[in-house]
Amino acid sequence: MAAATPIICEVAPRDGFQSIANPLPTEAKIGIIRDLAAAGCPRIELGSFVSPKAVPQMADMAEIVEGTRDLPAELAALVPNLRGAENALKAGLRQIVYVFSVSQAHNLNNVRQTVAQSLTGLDEIVKALPKGTFLRVDLATAFDCPFEGGVPLMDLVEAVKQVAAIAPNAELALCDTTGRANPFDVARRFDTVQMLPETAGNTWAFHGHDTFGQGVANALAAWQSGVRVFDTAAAGLGGCPFAPGATGNTATEDLVFAFNEGGRSTGIDLPRLLDVADRVAALPGGVTGSHLRHVPRGRAA
Ligand code: COA
Ligand code: ZN
C-alpha cells in the first residue's frame, strides 16, 4: 500500500476573503486563486454561494468560477442551502461544501436556521445533486462555539450520526471554527466519530483556525487519527464574520512545512506558496497569521 499523503484544501479564497470588509476586486481574487493552483494546491475552496446581503464579499462567485475553471486543482464552493448548491452547479462546479453548525446558537447566527432545519436542507441537497458530484459537509463549531462555549462530544456524535444517515458517502469535516480546540480533543473526537458504525462510508477532513496557536498541532493530531484532508489558508488569512474573536485558518505554509519536515509531501511547492502568501498578506484589509512567512526566506523553504 502506498504511504498516505496529506491533502491540503486551500480555503483563503473563501474563509479568508470573506473576512476582508471591503470586497476585493474579482480580478485580484482570480489572480490569487490561479497562483495558489500554480503553487500546487490540489484542492481550493473558491468561495461561497451565499446571500450577497449576508456576505457581500462573495457576490461575484459566478465570475470567480468562470475565471478559474481551467485550473488543474479540484475546485469547490461552500453553500448554506439548496439554492446555493443549485447556483454552484449552474456555475459549473462539481464539488459542494454544505455548512451547518453543531451548536444551535452559531447555526442560528450563521445561516439563520436551527440545526434540524439545516439537516433537512442537507437532505434536499443530497436528493438534488447529480450523480458524480462530490459532497463535503462542514460541521462548524464541532469543538467550541463562540456563543455557547465548549461543544459536548455527545452533541457532535449526534450531529455526525444524523449527517451520516443523510449523506453516507460524504466527506465530513470537523471544523474548529473558533480555533479553541486542543490536539488531545481533536484526536479524541476524530477517534470517536470514525469508530461509529454509521460513518463506515464517510471520509474525514479537519478545518482548523490558529486563534490559540494550536492550528498545526491540531492538524497533526487529526493526521495521527487517520485524517488526510486539511483546510488551511495561505498567510493564515481570515477571521469568520460570524464567529467573534476568531482569527484566520492555520497558515497553509506552516502546515506544509510541518508535513515536509516529516517527509510527507503535500505536492505543494513551498517557495512558490510563500510568494503567494506574501501577496495574500499584502491585500488591503486582510488580517493574517503565519509563522513561516516571518522566518528569513532562505531558512523557510
Ligand atoms: N445565494 C444567494 N442568495 C440567497 C441564497 C443563496 N444561497 N439563499 C438565500 N438568498 C437570498 C434570498 O433570495 C433573499 O433575498 P431577498 O432579500 O433579495 O429576497 C435573502 O437571501 C434572504 O433569504 P432567506 O431565505 O430569508 O434567508 P435568510 O435571511 O434567513 O438568510 C442565508 C439565510 C443562509 C441565505 C444567509 O444567512 C447566508 O447566506 N449566510 C451565509 C453565512 C456564511 O457564509 N457564513 C460564513 C461561512 S461559514
Ligand atoms: Zn473557518
Coordinates of C-alpha atoms in Angstrom, one line a residue, residues 31-287:
G31 CA -5.2 36.1 -9.7
I32 CA -4.6 34.7 -6.2
I33 CA -6.6 31.6 -6.8
R34 CA -4.6 30.9 -10.1
D35 CA -1.3 31.5 -8.2
L36 CA -2.4 29.0 -5.5
A37 CA -3.1 26.4 -8.1
A38 CA 0.2 27.1 -9.8
A39 CA 2.0 26.5 -6.5
G40 CA 0.4 23.0 -6.5
C41 CA -2.6 23.4 -4.1
P42 CA -4.6 20.3 -5.0
R43 CA -7.9 21.5 -3.7
I44 CA -9.2 25.0 -3.5
E45 CA -12.4 26.3 -1.9
L46 CA -13.2 29.2 -4.3
G47 CA -15.8 31.0 -2.2
S48 CA -19.4 30.6 -1.1
F49 CA -22.7 30.7 -2.9
V50 CA -24.5 32.6 -0.1
S51 CA -26.8 35.6 0.2
P52 CA -24.9 38.7 -1.0
K53 CA -26.7 40.6 1.7
A54 CA -25.2 38.3 4.4
V55 CA -21.7 38.2 2.8
P56 CA -21.2 40.9 0.1
Q57 CA -17.6 39.6 -0.4
M58 CA -19.0 36.6 -2.2
A59 CA -21.3 38.3 -4.6
D60 CA -19.1 37.6 -7.6
M61 CA -18.9 33.8 -7.4
A62 CA -20.1 33.0 -10.9
E63 CA -17.3 35.2 -12.3
I64 CA -14.8 33.5 -10.0
V65 CA -15.8 30.1 -11.2
E66 CA -15.6 31.3 -14.8
G67 CA -12.1 32.7 -14.3
T68 CA -10.7 29.5 -12.7
R69 CA -12.5 26.6 -14.5
D70 CA -9.3 25.7 -16.5
L71 CA -7.2 25.1 -13.4
P72 CA -5.9 21.6 -12.6
A73 CA -6.9 21.8 -8.9
E74 CA -10.2 20.4 -7.6
L75 CA -12.5 23.4 -7.1
A76 CA -15.3 23.6 -4.6
A77 CA -17.6 26.2 -3.1
L78 CA -19.4 26.4 0.2
V79 CA -23.2 26.6 0.3
P80 CA -25.7 27.1 3.1
N81 CA -28.8 25.9 1.4
L82 CA -30.3 24.2 -1.7
R83 CA -30.3 27.5 -3.6
G84 CA -26.6 27.9 -3.1
A85 CA -25.9 24.3 -4.3
E86 CA -28.0 24.9 -7.4
N87 CA -26.1 28.1 -8.2
A88 CA -22.8 26.3 -7.7
L89 CA -23.8 23.6 -10.1
K90 CA -25.2 26.1 -12.6
A91 CA -21.8 27.9 -12.5
G92 CA -20.1 24.6 -13.4
L93 CA -18.7 23.3 -10.1
R94 CA -18.8 19.6 -9.2
Q95 CA -17.7 19.9 -5.6
I96 CA -20.1 21.2 -3.0
V97 CA -19.4 22.0 0.6
Y98 CA -22.5 22.2 2.7
V99 CA -22.1 24.0 6.0
F100 CA -24.0 23.9 9.3
S101 CA -23.0 24.3 12.9
V102 CA -23.3 21.7 15.6
S103 CA -24.2 24.3 18.1
Q104 CA -27.6 25.8 17.8
A105 CA -26.6 29.3 18.7
H106 CA -23.9 29.5 16.0
N107 CA -26.1 27.9 13.4
L108 CA -28.8 30.4 14.0
N109 CA -26.3 33.3 13.8
N110 CA -24.5 32.0 10.7
V111 CA -27.3 30.6 8.5
R112 CA -30.4 31.6 10.4
Q113 CA -31.7 28.1 10.8
T114 CA -32.0 25.6 13.6
V115 CA -29.8 22.5 13.3
A116 CA -32.8 20.4 12.5
Q117 CA -33.7 22.8 9.6
S118 CA -30.1 22.6 8.3
L119 CA -30.3 18.8 8.4
T120 CA -33.5 19.0 6.3
G121 CA -31.6 21.3 3.9
L122 CA -28.8 18.7 3.6
D123 CA -31.3 16.1 2.7
E124 CA -32.8 18.3 0.0
I125 CA -29.3 18.8 -1.4
V126 CA -28.3 15.2 -1.3
K127 CA -31.5 14.4 -3.3
A128 CA -30.9 17.2 -5.8
L129 CA -27.2 16.6 -6.6
P130 CA -26.4 15.0 -10.0
K131 CA -24.5 11.7 -9.9
G132 CA -20.8 12.3 -9.7
T133 CA -21.0 15.4 -7.6
F134 CA -18.6 15.4 -4.7
L135 CA -20.2 16.4 -1.4
R136 CA -18.5 17.6 1.7
V137 CA -20.3 18.5 4.9
D138 CA -18.6 21.1 7.1
L139 CA -19.7 20.6 10.7
A140 CA -18.9 24.1 12.1
T141 CA -18.3 24.5 15.9
A142 CA -17.5 20.8 16.2
F143 CA -15.3 21.7 19.2
D144 CA -16.3 25.1 20.5
C145 CA -18.9 27.7 19.9
P146 CA -18.3 31.5 20.2
F147 CA -21.7 31.8 22.0
E148 CA -22.1 28.6 23.9
G149 CA -18.5 27.6 24.7
G150 CA -17.3 24.0 24.6
V151 CA -19.5 21.8 22.5
P152 CA -20.2 18.5 24.3
L153 CA -18.8 15.4 22.5
M154 CA -22.2 13.8 22.5
D155 CA -23.7 16.8 20.6
L156 CA -21.0 16.2 17.9
V157 CA -21.7 12.5 17.8
E158 CA -25.4 13.0 17.5
A159 CA -24.9 15.5 14.6
V160 CA -22.4 13.2 12.9
K161 CA -24.8 10.3 13.1
Q162 CA -27.6 12.3 11.6
V163 CA -25.4 13.7 8.8
A164 CA -24.1 10.2 8.0
A165 CA -27.6 8.9 7.8
I166 CA -28.4 11.5 5.2
A167 CA -25.1 11.6 3.4
P168 CA -23.4 8.2 4.0
N169 CA -20.6 8.7 1.4
A170 CA -19.8 12.4 2.0
E171 CA -16.5 13.8 3.3
L172 CA -17.2 15.1 6.8
A173 CA -15.1 18.0 8.1
L174 CA -14.9 18.7 11.8
C175 CA -14.4 22.4 11.9
D176 CA -12.7 24.2 14.8
T177 CA -14.4 27.5 13.9
T178 CA -13.0 29.4 16.9
G179 CA -9.5 27.9 16.9
R180 CA -10.1 26.9 20.6
A181 CA -9.6 23.2 20.1
N182 CA -6.6 21.4 21.5
P183 CA -4.7 18.5 19.9
F184 CA -5.9 15.9 22.5
D185 CA -9.5 16.8 22.0
V186 CA -9.0 16.8 18.2
A187 CA -7.7 13.2 18.4
R188 CA -10.4 12.1 20.8
R189 CA -13.2 13.5 18.6
F190 CA -11.9 12.1 15.4
D191 CA -11.2 8.7 17.0
T192 CA -14.8 8.7 18.3
V193 CA -16.6 9.7 15.1
Q194 CA -14.6 7.4 12.9
M195 CA -15.5 4.4 15.1
L196 CA -19.2 4.9 14.7
P197 CA -20.7 2.2 12.6
E198 CA -22.9 4.8 10.9
T199 CA -19.9 6.5 9.4
A200 CA -18.4 3.5 7.8
G201 CA -18.8 5.0 4.3
N202 CA -17.7 8.6 5.1
T203 CA -14.2 10.1 4.8
W204 CA -12.8 12.9 7.0
A205 CA -11.3 16.3 7.0
F206 CA -10.1 18.8 9.6
H207 CA -10.8 22.6 9.2
G208 CA -8.7 24.4 11.8
H209 CA -8.1 28.0 12.9
D210 CA -5.0 29.2 14.6
T211 CA -6.5 31.6 17.1
F212 CA -5.0 30.0 20.1
G213 CA -1.8 29.0 18.4
Q214 CA -2.9 25.3 18.2
G215 CA -3.5 25.1 14.4
V216 CA -0.6 23.0 13.3
A217 CA -0.6 20.8 16.4
N218 CA -4.4 20.2 16.0
A219 CA -4.0 19.3 12.3
L220 CA -1.2 16.8 13.2
A221 CA -3.3 15.3 15.9
A222 CA -6.0 14.8 13.3
W223 CA -3.4 13.3 10.9
Q224 CA -2.4 10.8 13.7
S225 CA -6.0 9.8 14.0
G226 CA -6.1 9.0 10.3
V227 CA -7.5 12.2 8.8
R228 CA -5.9 13.0 5.4
V229 CA -7.6 16.3 4.3
F230 CA -6.8 19.6 5.9
D231 CA -8.2 23.1 5.3
T232 CA -5.7 25.9 5.6
A233 CA -5.3 29.4 4.3
A234 CA -2.3 31.0 2.7
A235 CA -0.8 33.5 5.1
G236 CA -3.3 32.4 7.7
L237 CA -5.7 35.0 6.3
G238 CA -9.1 35.2 7.9
G239 CA -11.5 35.5 10.8
C240 CA -15.1 34.4 10.4
P241 CA -17.5 37.3 10.4
F242 CA -20.0 35.0 12.3
A243 CA -17.5 33.9 15.0
P244 CA -16.5 36.9 17.0
G245 CA -12.8 36.8 18.1
A246 CA -11.8 34.0 15.7
T247 CA -8.7 34.7 13.6
G248 CA -7.6 33.1 10.4
N249 CA -7.2 29.5 9.4
T250 CA -4.0 27.7 10.1
A251 CA -1.5 29.1 7.6
T252 CA -1.0 26.7 4.6
E253 CA 2.7 27.3 4.6
D254 CA 3.0 26.4 8.3
L255 CA 1.3 23.0 7.9
V256 CA 3.1 22.3 4.6
F257 CA 6.4 22.9 6.4
A258 CA 5.4 20.5 9.1
F259 CA 4.5 17.8 6.7
N260 CA 7.6 18.4 4.5
E261 CA 9.8 18.2 7.6
G262 CA 8.2 14.8 8.4
G263 CA 8.8 13.5 4.9
R264 CA 5.1 13.7 4.0
S265 CA 4.8 15.6 0.7
T266 CA 1.7 17.6 0.0
G267 CA 2.8 18.2 -3.6
I268 CA 2.9 21.9 -2.9
D269 CA 6.0 23.9 -3.9
L270 CA 6.8 25.7 -0.7
P271 CA 8.9 28.6 -2.1
R272 CA 6.1 29.4 -4.6
L273 CA 3.4 29.1 -1.9
L274 CA 5.4 31.6 0.3
D275 CA 5.4 34.0 -2.6
V276 CA 1.6 33.7 -2.9
A277 CA 1.2 34.0 0.8
D278 CA 3.2 37.3 0.7
R279 CA 0.8 38.6 -1.9
V280 CA -2.2 37.5 0.2
A281 CA -0.7 39.2 3.2
A282 CA -0.4 42.4 1.2
L283 CA -4.1 42.5 0.3
P284 CA -5.7 45.7 1.7
G285 CA -7.8 45.0 4.8
G286 CA -6.7 41.4 5.4
V287 CA -5.7 40.1 8.8

